[in-house]
Short mmCIF file of C-alpha atoms in Angstrom, two decimals:
data_model
loop_
_atom_site.label_atom_id
_atom_site.label_comp_id
_atom_site.label_asym_id
_atom_site.label_seq_id
_atom_site.Cartn_x
_atom_site.Cartn_y
_atom_site.Cartn_z
CA MET A 30 -41.74 8.52 -29.29
CA LYS A 31 -42.30 4.87 -30.74
CA LYS A 32 -45.54 4.72 -28.94
CA LYS A 33 -46.54 8.16 -30.41
CA SER A 34 -45.40 7.01 -33.90
CA ILE A 35 -47.51 3.85 -33.59
CA LEU A 36 -50.32 5.91 -32.76
CA ILE A 37 -50.02 7.94 -35.58
CA ALA A 38 -49.75 5.00 -38.08
CA PHE A 39 -52.96 3.36 -36.67
CA PHE A 40 -54.63 6.95 -37.03
CA SER A 41 -53.40 7.09 -40.70
CA ILE A 42 -54.46 3.54 -41.56
CA SER A 43 -57.93 3.80 -40.03
CA ASN A 44 -58.92 7.37 -41.12
CA ILE A 45 -56.37 9.32 -43.36
CA ILE A 46 -56.39 6.48 -46.01
CA HIS A 47 -59.55 8.42 -47.26
CA VAL A 48 -57.35 11.45 -47.57
CA ALA A 49 -54.50 9.67 -49.06
CA GLY A 50 -56.74 8.22 -51.79
CA GLU A 51 -57.31 11.52 -53.08
CA ILE A 52 -54.74 14.32 -52.44
CA GLN A 53 -56.19 17.70 -53.26
CA GLY A 54 -54.81 20.36 -54.96
CA SER A 55 -54.20 23.79 -53.01
CA VAL A 56 -56.87 25.59 -55.15
CA SER A 57 -59.40 22.81 -54.61
CA SER A 58 -58.48 22.74 -50.84
CA ALA A 59 -59.32 26.39 -50.58
CA LEU A 60 -62.53 26.00 -52.10
CA GLY A 61 -64.38 23.46 -50.02
CA GLY A 62 -62.67 20.59 -51.84
CA CYS A 63 -64.92 21.26 -55.05
CA ILE A 64 -63.50 19.14 -57.90
CA ARG A 65 -64.41 21.82 -60.39
CA HIS A 66 -61.47 23.76 -58.99
CA GLU A 67 -58.92 20.71 -59.18
CA GLU A 68 -57.29 22.82 -61.95
CA GLU A 69 -54.01 20.83 -61.70
CA PHE A 70 -54.59 17.18 -62.44
CA SER A 71 -58.14 16.44 -63.09
CA SER A 72 -59.51 15.25 -66.45
CA LEU A 73 -62.52 17.21 -65.97
CA VAL A 74 -60.25 20.45 -66.44
CA CYS A 75 -57.14 18.72 -68.37
CA SER A 76 -59.53 18.61 -71.50
CA ARG A 77 -59.95 22.55 -71.48
CA ASP A 78 -56.29 23.58 -70.94
CA SER A 79 -54.52 25.27 -74.01
CA SER A 80 -51.00 25.17 -72.85
CA PRO A 81 -48.79 22.54 -71.15
CA CYS A 82 -48.16 22.89 -67.50
CA CYS A 83 -46.51 21.32 -64.38
CA TYR A 84 -47.42 21.64 -60.77
CA LEU A 85 -46.10 20.90 -57.26
CA THR A 86 -48.25 20.36 -54.22
CA PHE A 87 -47.45 20.02 -50.74
CA GLY A 88 -49.69 19.23 -47.83
CA ASN A 89 -49.61 18.90 -44.12
CA HIS A 90 -52.41 17.48 -41.64
CA TYR A 91 -52.65 19.13 -38.36
CA LEU A 92 -48.98 20.28 -38.17
CA THR A 93 -47.98 16.78 -37.74
CA SER A 94 -44.89 15.77 -39.95
CA GLU A 95 -46.03 11.88 -40.21
CA LEU A 96 -49.05 13.06 -42.06
CA SER A 97 -47.61 15.13 -44.86
CA GLN A 98 -48.39 14.60 -48.71
CA PHE A 99 -46.59 15.58 -52.03
CA ARG A 100 -47.67 15.60 -55.67
CA VAL A 101 -45.88 16.46 -58.57
CA GLU A 102 -47.92 16.51 -61.89
CA GLY A 103 -48.08 17.88 -65.59
CA THR A 104 -50.65 18.00 -68.47
CA LEU A 105 -50.14 18.11 -72.03
CA PRO A 106 -52.87 19.38 -74.16
CA THR A 107 -53.10 18.21 -78.06
CA PRO A 108 -55.45 19.04 -80.86
CA PHE A 109 -57.18 15.59 -80.23
CA LEU A 110 -56.68 14.38 -76.63
CA SER A 111 -55.46 16.13 -73.49
CA ILE A 112 -53.33 13.78 -71.35
CA GLY A 113 -51.88 14.04 -67.90
CA ALA A 114 -49.85 12.50 -65.22
CA SER A 115 -48.78 12.80 -61.55
CA ILE A 116 -47.12 11.11 -58.70
CA GLU A 117 -48.37 11.39 -55.27
CA TRP A 118 -46.74 10.51 -51.79
CA PHE A 119 -48.50 10.29 -48.49
CA GLY A 120 -47.28 9.41 -44.96
CA TYR A 121 -43.81 8.62 -43.57
CA GLU A 122 -41.46 5.84 -42.74
CA LEU A 123 -43.93 3.72 -40.79
CA TYR A 124 -46.87 4.12 -43.16
CA HIS A 125 -47.06 5.61 -46.67
CA GLN A 126 -49.03 5.29 -49.91
CA LEU A 127 -47.80 6.13 -53.36
CA ARG A 128 -49.96 6.67 -56.12
CA ILE A 129 -49.26 7.01 -59.77
CA ARG A 130 -52.01 8.50 -62.16
CA PHE A 131 -52.50 8.82 -65.84
CA SER A 132 -55.52 10.70 -67.29
CA ALA A 133 -56.98 11.56 -70.57
CA GLY A 134 -59.42 14.01 -71.83
CA LYS A 135 -61.49 14.76 -74.95
CA THR A 136 -63.80 17.71 -76.03
CA VAL A 137 -66.81 16.49 -77.62
CA GLY A 138 -69.10 18.90 -79.82
CA GLY A 139 -67.69 21.82 -78.17
CA HIS A 140 -69.70 21.98 -75.03
CA THR A 141 -68.86 18.59 -73.52
CA ASN A 142 -65.72 16.97 -72.01
CA LEU A 143 -65.29 13.44 -71.27
CA GLY A 144 -62.16 11.92 -69.35
CA CYS A 145 -60.81 8.94 -67.62
CA ALA A 146 -57.93 8.28 -65.15
CA ILE A 147 -56.36 5.02 -64.20
CA ASN A 148 -54.67 5.06 -60.82
CA LEU A 149 -51.59 2.52 -59.64
CA ASN A 150 -51.90 2.50 -55.84
CA HIS A 151 -49.12 1.04 -53.44
CA LEU A 152 -49.37 0.82 -49.81
CA ASN A 153 -46.75 -0.11 -47.10
CA TYR A 154 -46.64 0.14 -43.43
CA GLU A 155 -44.77 -1.12 -40.41
CA GLY A 156 -45.86 -4.83 -39.85
CA CYS A 157 -46.97 -5.41 -43.52
CA LEU A 158 -45.04 -8.55 -44.91
CA ALA A 159 -45.81 -8.06 -48.36
CA PRO A 160 -46.60 -4.28 -49.68
CA ALA A 161 -50.14 -4.45 -51.65
CA SER A 162 -50.79 -2.43 -54.82
CA HIS A 163 -54.00 -2.44 -57.11
CA LEU A 164 -55.31 -0.32 -59.79
CA SER A 165 -58.39 1.87 -59.95
CA CYS A 166 -60.41 3.79 -62.25
CA ASP A 167 -62.05 7.43 -62.50
CA LEU A 168 -64.33 8.95 -64.91
CA PHE A 169 -65.26 12.39 -65.51
CA PHE A 170 -67.90 14.34 -67.58
CA ARG A 171 -68.50 18.18 -67.87
CA TYR A 172 -71.00 20.28 -70.07
CA HIS A 173 -70.79 23.84 -70.16
CA ASN A 174 -72.56 26.87 -71.70
CA SER A 175 -72.44 30.52 -71.28
CA HIS A 176 -74.78 30.27 -68.29
CA CYS A 177 -73.49 27.45 -66.12
CA GLU A 178 -71.57 24.21 -66.02
CA ILE A 179 -72.73 20.78 -64.70
CA TYR A 180 -70.15 18.30 -64.23
CA GLY A 181 -69.52 14.94 -62.17
CA ARG A 182 -66.95 12.36 -61.56
CA GLY A 183 -67.02 8.59 -60.53
CA SER A 184 -64.20 7.49 -58.21
CA ASN A 185 -62.85 4.04 -58.02
CA LEU A 186 -65.79 2.72 -59.91
CA PHE A 187 -64.54 -1.06 -59.59
CA GLY A 188 -64.05 -0.85 -55.72
CA GLY A 189 -60.49 -1.47 -55.59
CA GLY A 190 -58.71 -1.53 -52.59
CA PHE A 191 -55.76 -3.28 -50.35
CA ARG A 192 -55.84 -6.44 -48.37
CA ASP A 193 -53.47 -6.46 -45.57
CA THR A 194 -51.39 -9.36 -43.87
CA HIS A 195 -54.50 -10.06 -41.60
CA SER A 196 -56.94 -10.31 -44.68
CA LEU A 197 -58.70 -7.24 -43.82
CA PHE A 198 -59.81 -5.47 -47.01
CA LEU A 199 -59.00 -1.66 -46.96
CA ARG A 200 -61.36 -0.07 -49.86
CA ASP A 201 -59.99 3.03 -51.45
CA PRO A 202 -62.75 5.82 -51.27
CA GLN A 203 -65.54 4.94 -53.61
CA LYS A 204 -67.53 8.18 -54.60
CA LEU A 205 -69.91 9.76 -56.98
CA THR A 206 -69.65 13.54 -57.29
CA ILE A 207 -72.20 15.75 -59.27
CA GLY A 208 -71.83 19.43 -59.26
CA CYS A 209 -72.82 22.75 -60.85
CA LEU A 210 -70.72 25.97 -61.30
CA ILE A 211 -72.52 29.32 -61.55
CA PRO A 212 -70.45 32.42 -62.94
CA PHE A 213 -71.70 35.56 -61.26
CA SER A 214 -69.51 37.67 -63.21
CA PRO A 215 -66.41 37.28 -65.18
CA PHE A 216 -64.50 37.67 -61.93
CA ALA A 217 -66.65 35.79 -59.55
CA ASN A 218 -67.86 32.38 -59.23
CA CYS A 219 -69.63 29.53 -57.06
CA ALA A 220 -69.59 25.92 -57.08
CA ILE A 221 -71.85 23.62 -55.39
CA GLU A 222 -71.46 19.70 -55.28
CA GLY A 223 -73.10 16.47 -53.94
CA CYS A 224 -70.78 13.80 -53.16
CA TRP A 225 -71.79 10.27 -52.11
CA GLU A 226 -69.40 7.90 -50.75
CA ARG A 227 -69.68 4.38 -50.03
CA ASP A 228 -70.26 3.45 -45.99
CA ILE A 229 -70.10 7.09 -45.21
CA GLY A 230 -73.00 8.72 -47.14
CA GLY A 231 -73.28 12.25 -48.69
CA THR A 232 -71.70 15.30 -48.10
CA ILE A 233 -72.22 18.86 -49.61
CA HIS A 234 -69.36 21.10 -50.96
CA ILE A 235 -69.55 24.62 -51.73
CA GLY A 236 -66.59 26.87 -53.07
CA MET A 237 -66.33 30.63 -53.84
CA GLU A 238 -63.84 32.53 -55.74
CA TYR A 239 -63.09 36.06 -56.61
CA SER A 240 -60.46 36.84 -58.76
CA PHE A 241 -58.94 40.22 -60.20
CA SER A 242 -55.61 40.94 -62.16
CA HIS A 243 -53.26 38.36 -61.03
CA PHE A 244 -54.71 37.68 -57.48
CA ALA A 245 -57.42 35.48 -56.11
CA LEU A 246 -59.38 35.18 -52.91
CA ARG A 247 -61.03 31.80 -52.06
CA CYS A 248 -63.24 30.28 -49.49
CA GLY A 249 -65.54 27.42 -49.06
CA ALA A 250 -66.99 24.66 -46.84
CA TYR A 251 -67.88 20.91 -46.69
CA ALA A 252 -69.26 17.99 -44.54
CA LEU A 253 -71.42 18.57 -41.38
CA PRO A 254 -70.42 19.96 -38.96
CA ALA A 255 -69.13 22.07 -41.57
CA THR A 256 -65.22 22.47 -42.21
CA PRO A 257 -64.48 26.02 -43.26
CA THR A 258 -61.70 26.62 -46.20
CA PHE A 259 -59.74 29.46 -47.29
CA GLY A 260 -56.93 30.52 -49.40
CA ILE A 261 -55.53 32.94 -51.90
CA GLY A 262 -53.76 32.59 -55.30
CA PHE A 263 -51.18 34.48 -57.23
CA LYS A 264 -50.58 34.26 -60.92
CA PRO A 265 -47.73 36.59 -62.21
CA LYS A 266 -47.27 35.83 -66.00
CA ASN A 267 -46.59 31.86 -66.36
CA ILE A 268 -46.18 31.17 -62.65
CA ARG A 269 -48.95 30.06 -60.21
CA ILE A 270 -48.79 30.06 -56.44
CA ASP A 271 -51.84 28.98 -54.23
CA ILE A 272 -52.18 28.82 -50.50
CA ALA A 273 -54.91 27.14 -48.86
CA THR A 274 -55.99 26.13 -45.23
CA GLN A 275 -58.84 23.91 -43.78
CA TRP A 276 -59.78 23.86 -40.12
CA ALA A 277 -61.33 20.94 -38.49
CA LYS A 278 -62.44 21.53 -34.92
CA THR A 279 -61.16 18.61 -33.17
CA LEU A 280 -58.03 18.03 -35.03
CA GLY A 281 -56.72 21.50 -36.03
CA TYR A 282 -55.44 22.69 -39.41
CA TYR A 283 -54.70 21.39 -42.64
CA LEU A 284 -52.25 23.61 -44.87
CA SER A 285 -51.46 23.29 -48.61
CA ILE A 286 -49.29 25.21 -50.80
CA GLY A 287 -48.84 24.69 -54.65
CA ILE A 288 -46.46 26.17 -57.27
CA GLY A 289 -47.16 25.72 -60.91
CA TYR A 290 -45.79 26.71 -64.25
CA THR A 291 -47.22 27.08 -67.77
CA PHE A 292 -45.11 26.57 -70.69
CA LYS A 293 -45.81 29.13 -73.51
CA GLN A 294 -46.67 27.59 -76.71
CA LYS A 295 -44.77 28.83 -79.93
CA LYS A 296 -46.73 30.82 -82.37
CA LYS A 297 -46.99 29.12 -85.72
#
């Protein structure tokens, strides 16, 4: 059992740190990991929300309890600036990463949203003499009209990361993402994104959603060989429930569930 835990810890540090660097919401997970559908936290979308909301996400990689993640967050729109905050946790007792995020978004000229996020990241694992922490910064933009949306995000722009007890530098994912959302109808849309990550290269993300009444069907894919994604969503009144799954051929399933609540604003 101890040998298994050590192997999982090693696998987590060497590979899943890219997942831990960015915990996807359940909507985005079902739609090929497209940031356009990261409705729970991203400043890209926070800028357009009209009501305060809170959201809880739970995810698990490959049905292994040591590779679980949680996120709790909230957004608060105001007439001048929309703000958001979240706390994320990934891992287990031998390896875990904690991330506290603050975001702010602003609508400019009616068609453009600009935003930024500051992340406080904390890493601790067995054998680490001094747990490491660092700050990182993300920037967002979004332009939209009646025909389409063009948007982008720069993640970890200053190249922040962790330095372990052996002076090995573990860099948080440093990415540039550009995407386009095409609405086919009031009920269906498709997002296509290109993502370039330092030391890894480029990937394509595609997500399609069809919604009607209080129900939504979602699917997508990303990377090569393609990793398929699926999900459904329910939104009765002020409550949201989102379920998503991804399947990697050599590893198995990633599962995610999100529960959210939108607070009604009092009429003036």
